[in-house]
Coordinates of C-alpha atoms in Angstrom, one line a residue:
M1 CA 11.7 35.1 -0.7
R2 CA 13.0 31.9 -2.8
R3 CA 10.2 30.2 -4.5
I4 CA 10.0 26.7 -4.1
S5 CA 7.4 24.3 -6.1
W6 CA 6.8 20.7 -5.8
L7 CA 5.2 18.2 -7.9
L8 CA 3.4 15.1 -6.3
A9 CA 3.8 11.6 -7.1
V10 CA 2.4 8.8 -4.8
F11 CA 3.2 5.4 -4.1
T12 CA 1.5 3.3 -1.7
C13 CA 2.8 0.3 0.8
V14 CA 3.4 -1.9 3.0
V15 CA 2.3 -4.8 1.1
A16 CA 2.5 -3.5 -2.2
L17 CA 4.1 -0.2 -3.7
A18 CA 2.1 1.1 -6.4
W19 CA 2.7 4.3 -8.5
T20 CA -0.1 6.7 -9.1
S21 CA -0.6 10.5 -10.0
S22 CA -3.6 10.8 -7.8
S23 CA -3.5 12.8 -4.4
E24 CA -7.5 13.2 -4.3
R25 CA -9.2 12.4 -1.3
V26 CA -12.4 10.5 -1.1
S27 CA -15.2 13.0 -2.0
L28 CA -19.0 11.5 -1.4
A29 CA -21.8 13.9 -2.0
Q30 CA -25.6 13.8 -3.0
D31 CA -26.1 13.1 -6.5
S32 CA -27.1 16.4 -8.5
E33 CA -30.8 14.6 -9.2
G34 CA -31.4 14.3 -5.5
D35 CA -33.3 11.0 -5.8
Q36 CA -30.5 9.0 -6.3
P37 CA -27.7 9.5 -3.7
S38 CA -24.1 8.6 -4.2
L39 CA -23.1 6.0 -1.8
Q40 CA -22.0 7.0 1.4
L41 CA -19.0 5.8 3.4
T42 CA -20.1 4.2 6.6
R43 CA -17.1 2.3 7.6
V44 CA -13.3 1.7 6.9
I45 CA -11.6 -1.5 7.3
E46 CA -7.9 -1.8 6.8
G47 CA -6.4 -4.7 5.0
P48 CA -3.1 -5.7 3.1
M49 CA -3.5 -5.7 -0.4
G50 CA -2.0 -2.8 -2.4
A51 CA -3.8 -2.1 -5.9
V52 CA -6.7 -4.5 -5.9
W53 CA -7.1 -6.8 -9.1
S54 CA -9.9 -9.2 -8.3
V55 CA -12.4 -9.6 -6.1
S56 CA -14.7 -12.9 -5.9
Y57 CA -17.8 -13.8 -3.7
S58 CA -17.9 -17.2 -2.1
P59 CA -21.3 -19.1 -3.2
D60 CA -23.2 -18.3 0.3
G61 CA -22.2 -14.7 0.1
K62 CA -20.2 -14.7 3.4
T63 CA -16.8 -14.5 2.3
L64 CA -15.2 -12.3 -0.1
A65 CA -11.7 -13.3 -1.6
T66 CA -9.5 -10.5 -2.9
L67 CA -6.2 -10.6 -5.0
G68 CA -3.8 -7.4 -4.8
Q69 CA -0.9 -6.0 -6.0
D70 CA 0.7 -7.9 -3.0
R71 CA 0.2 -11.0 -5.0
R72 CA -1.8 -12.1 -1.7
V73 CA -5.3 -13.8 -1.5
N74 CA -7.1 -12.3 1.3
L75 CA -10.4 -13.8 2.5
W76 CA -12.6 -11.3 4.3
D77 CA -16.0 -11.8 6.4
V78 CA -18.4 -9.7 4.7
A79 CA -20.6 -9.1 7.5
S80 CA -17.8 -7.6 9.5
G81 CA -15.0 -6.8 7.3
R82 CA -12.6 -8.9 9.3
L83 CA -9.8 -10.5 7.5
V84 CA -10.1 -14.3 8.2
R85 CA -7.3 -15.6 6.2
T86 CA -4.2 -15.2 4.0
L87 CA -3.3 -17.4 1.3
T88 CA 0.7 -16.8 0.8
R89 CA 3.4 -18.8 -1.1
D90 CA 7.2 -18.0 -0.9
A91 CA 7.1 -16.7 -4.5
E92 CA 4.2 -14.1 -4.7
D93 CA 2.8 -15.0 -8.1
F94 CA -1.1 -15.2 -7.6
N95 CA -2.7 -14.0 -10.8
S96 CA -6.2 -14.8 -10.3
V97 CA -8.7 -16.3 -7.7
A98 CA -12.1 -17.8 -7.8
F99 CA -14.2 -19.9 -5.5
S100 CA -15.7 -23.3 -6.3
A101 CA -19.6 -23.8 -6.7
D102 CA -20.0 -25.2 -3.2
G103 CA -17.5 -22.4 -1.5
E104 CA -15.3 -25.3 -0.2
S105 CA -12.3 -24.6 -2.0
I106 CA -10.4 -21.9 -4.2
V107 CA -8.7 -22.0 -7.3
T108 CA -5.5 -19.7 -7.9
A109 CA -3.8 -19.1 -11.2
C110 CA 0.0 -18.6 -10.5
D111 CA 3.2 -18.2 -12.1
D112 CA 4.1 -21.7 -11.6
G113 CA 0.6 -23.7 -12.5
V114 CA -2.9 -23.8 -11.1
R115 CA -3.5 -24.6 -7.4
L116 CA -6.5 -25.6 -5.4
W117 CA -6.9 -24.3 -1.7
Q118 CA -9.3 -25.5 0.9
T119 CA -11.4 -22.5 2.1
T120 CA -12.1 -23.1 5.7
T121 CA -8.2 -23.8 6.3
G122 CA -6.0 -22.1 3.6
K123 CA -4.3 -25.7 3.3
Q124 CA -3.1 -26.1 -0.3
L125 CA -5.1 -29.2 -1.8
R126 CA -3.7 -29.9 -5.1
V127 CA -1.4 -28.6 -7.8
F128 CA -2.7 -28.9 -11.6
A129 CA 0.9 -29.4 -13.5
G130 CA 1.1 -29.1 -17.3
H131 CA 1.6 -25.5 -18.3
S132 CA 5.2 -24.6 -19.1
K133 CA 4.9 -20.6 -18.4
S134 CA 2.9 -18.5 -16.2
V135 CA -1.0 -19.2 -15.6
T136 CA -2.9 -15.5 -15.9
S137 CA -6.3 -16.9 -15.3
A138 CA -8.2 -20.1 -14.0
A139 CA -12.1 -20.5 -13.4
F140 CA -14.3 -23.3 -12.4
S141 CA -17.5 -24.5 -14.5
G142 CA -20.8 -24.1 -13.2
D143 CA -20.7 -27.3 -11.4
G144 CA -17.5 -27.1 -9.9
K145 CA -16.2 -30.4 -11.6
T146 CA -13.9 -28.9 -14.1
L147 CA -11.2 -26.2 -13.9
A148 CA -10.4 -24.1 -16.9
S149 CA -7.0 -22.3 -17.1
I150 CA -5.1 -20.1 -19.6
S151 CA -1.2 -19.6 -19.9
V152 CA 1.4 -17.4 -21.6
D153 CA 2.6 -20.9 -23.2
N154 CA -0.2 -20.2 -25.7
T155 CA -2.3 -22.9 -24.3
A156 CA -5.7 -23.0 -22.6
R157 CA -6.3 -26.2 -20.4
L158 CA -9.4 -28.0 -18.8
W159 CA -9.1 -30.3 -15.6
E160 CA -10.8 -32.5 -13.7
V161 CA -11.1 -31.2 -10.3
S162 CA -11.4 -34.4 -8.0
S163 CA -8.4 -36.1 -9.6
G164 CA -6.3 -33.2 -11.0
K165 CA -6.3 -34.9 -14.5
E166 CA -5.8 -32.9 -17.6
L167 CA -8.7 -33.5 -19.8
L168 CA -8.2 -31.0 -22.6
K169 CA -5.4 -28.7 -24.3
I170 CA -6.6 -25.9 -26.4
D171 CA -4.0 -24.1 -28.7
V172 CA -4.5 -20.2 -28.3
A173 CA -3.0 -17.0 -29.1
A174 CA -2.0 -15.8 -25.6
R175 CA 0.5 -13.2 -25.9
G176 CA 0.9 -10.8 -22.9
A177 CA -1.7 -11.7 -20.1
P178 CA -4.3 -13.7 -21.7
K179 CA -8.0 -14.0 -20.0
L180 CA -10.5 -16.8 -19.7
A181 CA -13.9 -17.1 -18.8
F182 CA -16.1 -20.6 -18.5
N183 CA -19.5 -20.5 -19.5
P184 CA -21.8 -21.3 -16.4
T185 CA -23.3 -23.9 -18.6
G186 CA -20.0 -25.7 -18.9
K187 CA -20.5 -25.9 -22.5
S188 CA -18.1 -23.5 -23.7
I189 CA -15.1 -21.3 -22.7
A190 CA -14.2 -17.8 -23.8
T191 CA -10.5 -16.8 -24.3
V192 CA -8.8 -13.3 -25.1
G193 CA -5.2 -13.1 -26.4
Y194 CA -3.2 -10.8 -28.4
D195 CA -5.2 -10.5 -31.8
L196 CA -8.2 -8.2 -30.6
A197 CA -10.6 -11.3 -31.0
I198 CA -12.4 -13.2 -28.4
T199 CA -12.5 -16.9 -29.0
L200 CA -15.4 -19.3 -27.9
W201 CA -14.5 -23.0 -27.4
D202 CA -16.2 -26.2 -27.2
A203 CA -15.5 -27.4 -23.6
S204 CA -15.9 -31.1 -24.4
T205 CA -13.8 -31.1 -27.9
G206 CA -11.8 -27.9 -27.7
A207 CA -13.0 -27.0 -31.1
E208 CA -13.3 -23.5 -32.0
L209 CA -17.1 -22.3 -32.0
H210 CA -16.7 -18.5 -32.8
S211 CA -14.3 -15.6 -33.3
L212 CA -15.9 -12.7 -32.0
K213 CA -14.4 -9.6 -33.6
G214 CA -15.0 -5.9 -33.0
H215 CA -12.9 -4.3 -30.7
T216 CA -10.2 -2.0 -32.2
I217 CA -8.0 -2.1 -29.1
S218 CA -6.9 -4.7 -26.7
V219 CA -9.6 -6.5 -24.7
S220 CA -9.6 -5.7 -20.9
A221 CA -12.4 -8.0 -19.5
I222 CA -14.9 -10.7 -20.5
A223 CA -17.9 -12.2 -18.6
F224 CA -20.6 -14.5 -19.3
S225 CA -24.1 -13.8 -18.3
P226 CA -25.5 -16.4 -15.5
D227 CA -27.7 -18.1 -18.3
G228 CA -24.7 -18.4 -20.3
L229 CA -26.3 -16.8 -23.5
T230 CA -24.6 -13.8 -23.4
L231 CA -20.7 -12.8 -23.3
A232 CA -19.9 -9.0 -22.3
S233 CA -16.4 -7.8 -23.3
A234 CA -14.5 -4.5 -22.6
G235 CA -12.0 -3.0 -24.8
A236 CA -9.3 -0.1 -24.4
D237 CA -11.3 1.3 -27.3
K238 CA -13.9 2.3 -24.5
S239 CA -16.4 0.2 -25.7
I240 CA -18.6 -2.7 -24.1
K241 CA -19.8 -5.2 -26.4
L242 CA -22.5 -7.7 -25.6
W243 CA -22.4 -11.0 -27.6
N244 CA -24.7 -13.7 -28.4
V245 CA -22.9 -16.9 -27.5
E246 CA -25.1 -19.2 -29.7
T247 CA -24.6 -17.1 -33.2
G248 CA -21.5 -15.3 -32.3
E249 CA -23.2 -12.0 -33.3
E250 CA -22.6 -8.8 -31.6
A251 CA -26.2 -7.7 -30.1
R252 CA -25.4 -4.3 -28.6
S253 CA -22.4 -2.0 -27.9
L254 CA -22.1 0.5 -25.0
S255 CA -19.8 3.5 -24.6
S256 CA -17.4 3.3 -21.5
A257 CA -13.8 3.2 -20.4
T258 CA -13.9 -0.4 -18.6
A259 CA -11.3 -2.7 -17.0
A260 CA -13.7 -5.0 -15.1
L261 CA -17.3 -6.5 -15.8
A262 CA -20.1 -8.6 -13.9
F263 CA -23.5 -9.6 -14.4
S264 CA -26.0 -9.6 -11.7
P265 CA -27.3 -12.6 -10.7
D266 CA -30.3 -12.4 -12.2
G267 CA -28.8 -11.2 -15.4
L268 CA -30.7 -8.2 -15.7
K269 CA -28.0 -5.9 -15.0
L270 CA -24.2 -5.2 -16.1
A271 CA -21.6 -3.6 -14.0
A272 CA -18.7 -2.0 -15.2
G273 CA -15.6 -0.8 -13.4
G274 CA -13.9 2.1 -15.1
T275 CA -10.7 3.8 -15.7
D276 CA -13.0 6.8 -14.8
K277 CA -13.0 5.7 -11.0
T278 CA -16.7 4.8 -11.1
I279 CA -18.8 1.7 -11.5
K280 CA -21.4 2.0 -14.1
L281 CA -24.5 0.1 -14.3
W282 CA -26.5 -0.9 -17.4
E283 CA -29.9 -2.8 -18.1
V284 CA -28.8 -5.7 -20.5
E285 CA -31.9 -5.8 -22.4
T286 CA -32.2 -2.2 -23.4
G287 CA -28.7 -1.1 -22.9
S288 CA -29.9 1.9 -20.6
E289 CA -27.6 3.1 -18.3
L290 CA -28.5 3.2 -14.7
P291 CA -27.4 5.0 -11.6
G292 CA -23.8 4.0 -10.7
F293 CA -21.5 3.7 -7.9
V294 CA -19.2 6.5 -7.0
G295 CA -16.6 6.5 -4.3
H296 CA -13.4 5.1 -5.6
T297 CA -10.3 7.6 -6.1
G298 CA -8.7 5.5 -8.7
S299 CA -9.2 3.1 -11.6
V300 CA -11.7 0.3 -10.8
Y301 CA -9.9 -3.0 -11.7
A302 CA -12.3 -5.5 -10.1
V303 CA -16.5 -5.9 -9.6
A304 CA -18.6 -8.7 -8.4
F305 CA -22.0 -9.3 -7.3
S306 CA -23.0 -11.1 -4.3
P307 CA -24.9 -14.4 -5.1
D308 CA -28.2 -13.1 -3.9
G309 CA -27.5 -9.8 -5.9
A310 CA -27.9 -7.5 -2.9
T311 CA -24.4 -6.2 -2.6
A312 CA -21.5 -5.5 -4.9
A313 CA -18.0 -5.5 -4.2
S314 CA -15.1 -3.7 -6.1
G315 CA -11.4 -3.0 -6.0
G316 CA -9.0 -0.9 -7.4
K317 CA -6.1 1.3 -7.9
D318 CA -6.8 3.2 -4.9
M319 CA -5.8 0.0 -3.0
S320 CA -9.3 -0.4 -1.4
V321 CA -12.0 -3.1 -1.7
R322 CA -15.6 -1.5 -1.5
I323 CA -18.8 -3.2 -0.5
W324 CA -21.8 -1.7 -2.0
D325 CA -25.8 -2.1 -0.9
V326 CA -27.2 -2.2 -4.5
T327 CA -30.7 -1.8 -3.3
S328 CA -30.3 1.3 -1.0
C329 CA -27.3 2.8 -3.0
K330 CA -25.2 2.9 -0.1
Q331 CA -21.7 2.1 0.4
L332 CA -21.4 -0.6 3.4
E333 CA -17.8 -1.0 3.9
C334 CA -14.3 0.2 2.5
I335 CA -11.2 -2.0 3.1
E336 CA -8.2 0.0 2.5
G337 CA -4.5 0.4 2.1
H338 CA -1.9 -2.4 2.9
G339 CA -3.2 -2.9 6.6
Q340 CA -0.1 -1.2 8.3
A341 CA 0.0 2.1 9.1
I342 CA 3.5 3.7 8.4
R343 CA 5.4 5.0 11.3
A344 CA 9.2 5.6 9.9
V345 CA 10.7 6.0 6.5
A346 CA 14.4 6.2 5.5
V347 CA 16.2 6.3 2.2
S348 CA 19.5 4.6 1.2
P349 CA 22.7 6.6 1.0
D350 CA 22.8 5.9 -3.0
G351 CA 18.9 7.2 -3.2
K352 CA 17.7 3.9 -4.9
V353 CA 16.2 2.0 -1.9
L354 CA 13.3 3.3 0.4
A355 CA 12.4 1.5 3.8
S356 CA 9.1 1.9 5.2
A357 CA 8.1 0.4 8.7
G358 CA 5.6 0.5 10.9
G359 CA 2.3 -1.5 12.1
N360 CA -0.8 -1.4 13.4
S361 CA -2.3 -1.5 17.0
R362 CA -2.4 -5.0 18.8
R363 CA -6.1 -4.1 19.1
S364 CA -6.4 -4.0 15.2
R365 CA -7.6 -7.0 13.3
I366 CA -4.5 -7.0 11.3
E367 CA -1.4 -7.6 13.4
E368 CA 1.5 -6.9 11.0
W369 CA 4.7 -5.4 12.1
T370 CA 7.3 -5.4 9.0
T371 CA 9.8 -3.4 7.5
K372 CA 9.7 -3.2 3.5
L373 CA 12.4 -2.2 1.2
W374 CA 11.5 -0.9 -2.2
D375 CA 13.3 0.1 -5.3
L376 CA 12.5 3.9 -6.0
S377 CA 13.0 3.4 -9.6
T378 CA 10.4 1.2 -10.2
G379 CA 8.2 1.1 -6.9
A380 CA 8.7 -2.5 -6.5
Q381 CA 9.1 -4.3 -3.2
I382 CA 12.6 -5.9 -3.0
Q383 CA 12.8 -7.2 0.5
R384 CA 10.4 -7.6 3.5
L385 CA 12.0 -7.5 6.9
D386 CA 9.8 -9.8 9.4
G387 CA 10.8 -10.6 12.8
H388 CA 9.4 -8.0 15.4
T389 CA 6.4 -8.8 17.5
D390 CA 5.0 -5.2 17.7
I391 CA 4.9 -1.9 16.0
V392 CA 8.1 -1.1 14.3
R393 CA 8.7 2.8 15.0
S394 CA 12.0 3.6 13.4
V395 CA 14.1 2.5 10.5
A396 CA 17.7 3.7 9.3
F397 CA 20.5 2.9 6.9
S398 CA 24.1 2.3 7.7
P399 CA 26.2 4.7 5.4
D400 CA 27.3 2.1 3.0
G401 CA 23.4 1.1 2.5
K402 CA 24.4 -2.4 3.6
V403 CA 22.7 -2.7 6.8
V404 CA 19.1 -1.8 8.0
A405 CA 18.3 -1.1 11.6
T406 CA 14.8 -1.2 12.9
G407 CA 13.5 -0.4 16.4
S408 CA 10.2 -1.5 17.7
E409 CA 7.5 -1.6 20.4
D410 CA 8.5 -5.2 21.2
K411 CA 11.5 -3.3 23.3
S412 CA 14.1 -4.6 20.5
V413 CA 16.4 -3.5 18.0
R414 CA 17.3 -5.4 14.9
L415 CA 19.7 -5.2 12.2
W416 CA 19.2 -6.7 8.9
D417 CA 21.1 -7.5 5.6
A418 CA 19.8 -4.7 3.2
T419 CA 20.8 -7.1 0.2
S420 CA 19.4 -10.4 1.4
G421 CA 16.9 -9.4 4.0
K422 CA 18.5 -11.6 6.5
A423 CA 18.5 -10.9 10.2
L424 CA 22.1 -10.0 11.3
H425 CA 21.6 -9.1 15.1
V426 CA 18.6 -8.8 17.5
L427 CA 19.9 -6.1 20.1
A428 CA 18.0 -6.8 23.6
G429 CA 18.2 -4.6 26.5
H430 CA 15.7 -1.7 26.8
T431 CA 12.8 -2.5 29.2
A432 CA 10.4 -0.5 27.2
S433 CA 9.3 0.5 23.3
V434 CA 12.2 1.5 21.2
G435 CA 11.0 4.5 19.3
C436 CA 14.4 5.6 17.5
V437 CA 17.3 4.1 16.0
A438 CA 20.3 6.0 14.1
I439 CA 23.5 4.7 12.7
S440 CA 26.7 6.7 13.0
P441 CA 28.3 8.4 10.2
D442 CA 31.4 5.9 10.2
G443 CA 28.8 2.9 10.1
K444 CA 29.9 1.5 13.4
T445 CA 27.8 2.5 16.2
V446 CA 24.0 2.1 16.4
A447 CA 22.1 4.4 18.9
S448 CA 18.8 3.6 20.2
A449 CA 16.0 5.9 22.3
S450 CA 13.6 4.3 24.3
D451 CA 10.4 4.8 26.5
D452 CA 12.5 3.3 29.4
S453 CA 14.3 7.1 29.7
T454 CA 17.5 5.7 28.3
I455 CA 19.9 5.7 25.2
K456 CA 21.9 2.5 24.3
L457 CA 24.8 2.7 22.0
W458 CA 25.5 -0.8 20.2
E459 CA 28.4 -2.1 18.1
L460 CA 27.0 -2.6 14.6
E461 CA 29.2 -5.6 13.5
S462 CA 28.9 -7.6 16.7
G463 CA 25.6 -6.2 18.1
K464 CA 27.1 -5.9 21.6
E465 CA 25.8 -3.1 23.8
I466 CA 28.8 -0.5 24.4
R467 CA 26.9 1.7 27.0
T468 CA 23.8 3.3 28.1
L469 CA 23.3 6.8 28.7
K470 CA 21.1 8.1 31.4
G471 CA 20.0 11.5 32.3
H472 CA 16.4 11.8 30.8
T473 CA 13.6 11.3 33.3
D474 CA 10.8 10.5 30.9
R475 CA 10.3 9.0 27.5
V476 CA 13.3 9.4 24.5
H477 CA 11.7 10.3 21.6
C478 CA 14.5 10.9 19.4
V479 CA 18.2 10.6 18.8
G480 CA 20.4 11.5 16.3
F481 CA 24.2 11.7 15.5
S482 CA 25.9 14.7 14.5
P483 CA 27.3 14.8 10.9
D484 CA 30.8 14.3 12.3
G485 CA 29.9 11.4 14.3
K486 CA 31.1 12.7 17.6
S487 CA 27.9 13.8 19.4
I488 CA 24.5 12.6 19.8
V489 CA 21.5 14.7 20.4
S490 CA 18.4 13.2 22.2
A491 CA 14.8 14.6 22.8
S492 CA 12.6 13.7 25.5
S493 CA 9.2 14.1 27.5
D494 CA 10.9 15.5 30.1
E495 CA 11.3 18.8 27.9
T496 CA 15.0 18.5 27.4
L497 CA 17.5 18.1 24.7
K498 CA 20.5 16.8 25.6
L499 CA 24.1 16.6 23.6
W500 CA 26.3 13.3 24.4
D501 CA 29.7 12.6 23.7
V502 CA 29.7 9.2 21.8
A503 CA 33.2 8.2 22.8
S504 CA 32.8 8.6 26.7
G505 CA 29.0 8.8 26.9
D506 CA 29.4 12.0 29.0
Q507 CA 26.6 14.6 28.9
L508 CA 28.2 17.7 27.1
L509 CA 25.4 19.9 27.7
G510 CA 21.2 20.2 28.2
I511 CA 19.0 22.8 26.4
A512 CA 15.4 23.2 27.7
P513 CA 13.2 24.3 24.5
S514 CA 10.0 25.9 25.4
V515 CA 8.5 23.2 23.4
S516 CA 6.8 20.6 25.8
K517 CA 6.6 17.1 25.0
I518 CA 9.6 17.1 22.5
Y519 CA 8.8 14.7 19.7
T520 CA 11.4 15.1 17.5
V521 CA 14.6 16.7 16.7
A522 CA 17.1 17.3 13.7
W523 CA 20.6 18.0 13.0
S524 CA 21.4 20.5 10.3
P525 CA 23.6 18.9 7.7
D526 CA 26.5 21.0 9.1
G527 CA 25.9 20.1 12.5
A528 CA 25.8 23.8 13.5
R529 CA 21.8 23.7 14.1
I530 CA 19.4 21.6 15.8
A531 CA 15.5 22.1 15.0
V532 CA 13.1 20.7 17.7
A533 CA 9.1 20.4 17.7
G534 CA 6.6 18.7 19.6
E535 CA 3.4 19.3 21.4
Q536 CA 3.8 23.0 22.7
P537 CA 1.5 25.5 21.1
I538 CA 3.0 28.9 20.6
Q539 CA 0.2 30.6 22.6
A540 CA -2.3 29.7 25.1
T541 CA -4.8 31.0 22.9
T542 CA -3.7 29.2 19.7
N543 CA -3.3 25.6 18.5
W544 CA -0.3 26.3 16.4
R545 CA 2.8 24.2 17.5
K546 CA 6.2 25.8 17.0
I547 CA 9.5 24.8 15.4
E548 CA 12.5 25.9 17.0
L549 CA 15.9 26.4 15.6
W550 CA 19.0 26.3 17.9
D551 CA 22.7 27.2 17.6
V552 CA 24.4 24.4 18.8
K553 CA 27.9 26.3 19.8
S554 CA 26.1 29.0 21.6
R555 CA 23.0 27.3 23.0
K556 CA 20.9 29.9 21.9
M557 CA 17.5 29.9 20.0
T558 CA 17.8 31.6 16.8
H559 CA 14.2 31.3 15.4
E560 CA 10.9 30.2 16.3
F561 CA 7.7 29.9 14.3
A562 CA 4.6 28.4 13.5
G563 CA 4.8 24.8 12.3
H564 CA 1.3 23.0 12.3
A565 CA -1.9 23.3 14.2
A566 CA -1.3 19.8 15.7
P567 CA 1.7 18.0 17.2
I568 CA 4.6 17.8 15.1
W569 CA 6.1 14.0 14.8
S570 CA 9.3 14.3 12.5
L571 CA 11.6 17.0 11.3
A572 CA 14.0 16.7 8.3
F573 CA 16.4 19.2 6.9
S574 CA 17.1 19.1 2.9
P575 CA 20.6 18.1 2.4
D576 CA 22.0 21.6 1.4
G577 CA 20.3 22.8 4.9
E578 CA 17.8 25.3 3.0
L579 CA 14.7 23.7 3.8
L580 CA 13.1 22.1 7.0
A581 CA 10.2 19.5 6.3
S582 CA 7.8 18.6 9.1
A583 CA 5.4 15.9 9.8
S584 CA 2.1 16.7 11.3
D585 CA -1.1 15.4 13.2
M586 CA -3.0 17.6 10.8
H587 CA -2.5 15.2 8.0
E588 CA 0.1 17.4 6.2
V589 CA 3.7 18.2 5.6
G590 CA 5.0 21.5 6.3
I591 CA 8.1 23.1 4.2
S592 CA 9.9 25.8 6.0
D593 CA 13.0 28.1 5.2
A594 CA 15.5 26.8 7.7
V595 CA 17.7 29.9 7.0
A596 CA 15.1 32.5 7.6
G597 CA 13.1 30.4 9.9
E598 CA 9.8 30.8 8.3
P599 CA 7.1 28.6 7.0
L600 CA 6.5 28.3 3.4
F601 CA 3.8 26.1 2.4
K602 CA 2.0 22.9 3.2
L603 CA 1.9 19.6 1.1
E604 CA -1.5 18.0 1.5
G605 CA -2.7 14.7 0.3
H606 CA -2.5 12.5 3.3
V607 CA -5.6 11.3 4.8
D608 CA -4.4 10.6 8.4
C609 CA -1.4 11.7 10.8
V610 CA 1.7 11.9 8.8
T611 CA 4.3 10.3 11.1
C612 CA 7.6 10.9 9.5
V613 CA 9.5 12.7 6.8
T614 CA 12.9 12.3 5.1
F615 CA 14.7 13.7 1.9
S616 CA 16.6 11.7 -0.5
P617 CA 20.2 12.3 -0.4
D618 CA 20.3 14.7 -3.5
G619 CA 17.5 16.8 -2.1
D620 CA 15.3 16.6 -5.3
S621 CA 12.7 14.2 -3.5
L622 CA 10.9 14.4 0.0
F623 CA 9.3 11.2 1.2
S624 CA 6.4 11.3 4.0
G625 CA 4.9 8.4 5.7
S626 CA 1.5 8.3 7.3
L627 CA -1.1 6.3 9.5
D628 CA -3.2 6.3 6.2
G629 CA -1.0 3.5 5.1
S630 CA 0.7 5.6 2.1
V631 CA 4.1 6.7 1.4
R632 CA 4.2 9.8 -0.6
V633 CA 7.1 11.1 -2.6
W634 CA 6.9 14.8 -3.3
Q635 CA 9.3 15.5 -6.4
R636 CA 11.1 19.1 -6.4
A637 CA 10.2 21.0 -9.5
K638 CA 13.5 22.2 -10.9
P639 CA 13.5 26.0 -12.7
K640 CA 13.0 25.7 -16.5
D641 CA 16.0 27.2 -17.2
E642 CA 18.0 24.8 -14.9
G643 CA 20.6 22.2 -16.5
K644 CA 20.8 24.4 -19.8

């Protein structure tokens, strides 16, 4: 048997795509000491964020603001975990977020300035213009009357909130992504640039008060204590330093790999979000480490205490915001992912772009039905295709990669310009959900399969309907063109496969596999075989669902073998026809030998139903999408002697 090994790389969508090397599942267990339990997950709430960079509580503790890799500011109701409002702009350029002292407004640092928003409506109130380059951080003074901001234009500026007037400009060393903190007393601000020093400035005059030097590598976070007497800083040198604001002297040094800092409201505790996936707690006066919070599956980038100190919120690389009960040591909520379950994935013919599509049920708190295009070399989102009004269940590229087709539960097929994201055509005609779309190899015809039991053929160029193929008596789940483009195969809940002539629309033949409720079918690259799978167990005494391989010419089944212990939703042949990938309800991807007709191994890492699989054109990568809101990229490991 051929030995095939795979390496796992994960990037997550769909509001933001983030590379990570972790494939761990959340593991929550009792602490070994027994008297300090690890935090227990009691609820999971989905929300559009990507990796979470910033979290901030409103002064009344009822609202949580988050800023994620998708550069959106999301406002959440803390009690219910419900998404209340999203602040967005045409340019996705939010860099920081903070509430005013009265909670009525929010300040955001943006690439083009500082912006003030009304919390209750999400309306933009004011733009503070003056910085000539990207603003990386902004903060209110304790009384909410003054704003401070810092920019890569090498300045920090203070603004009068009520008028928008610039009060003060301070020249700072601000290369990279400079950081700023406003002393709650309003007397000083702290800035971090590129010279490893933290500088304290007089907020009234702009005069330098102290230069705090001690970190040996870049400073990753700074935070003032509530009384304004202590400044905490964290460095990439894996140290946390506490500074006396009045004297500028280092008061204490702690050891921790930290990306975020926050003082408790009473100033007695310091929370440190770490690159080790934990949140450590320290007693400020003594420097003693207290029992911390464990639950994140990636680096923690943000942490904040609620105003009453009863809860803490954290966000990080695992694309979740977690809310912790500080007193009882229980995790109350977990706001995860991008808010959109992945239903379909496709790779452009040149292998450079990934399309992911999906959406949540209308019963979900977050209704987002979109398709996103990602640059596979960088993981960056390059287009967002909005227009469908219900879950997007299928996506396909044209052979030249210029057009994307999507099918939705809103009963429509939409065609999009892959470069500009512009909607080209809306193909209306189905009377029920469109579960699958495909584009012919010559790029001229679009096929759509629907729950209305029909298949429709459309002209790609004009969007006009060519014909409707009728013959199935139940939902048509899947449709695909043969490699030569002359035939179409369709799979239905009526337990049949049908082959159709594209030119005439005539049914060529019907195949009745033993698989019931056929959910997926795939052509081999040479067009000689068809793989089919669905609901049917191999035997009544087992849950194992089988995969069948059929020879098209002879209409005979050549192989059947165990696939997964749950329904199989998607199949894909590798470009060389040697491997068959399968997506399962079991949260796993199966890899089978498509020549010998036998299962090889499983790829595990998803934490919900895997809905779709597809190979890259070169066969080196496999993409899987899941209801857990992630797309995982599995890289085929090459033999050591390959390429020598």
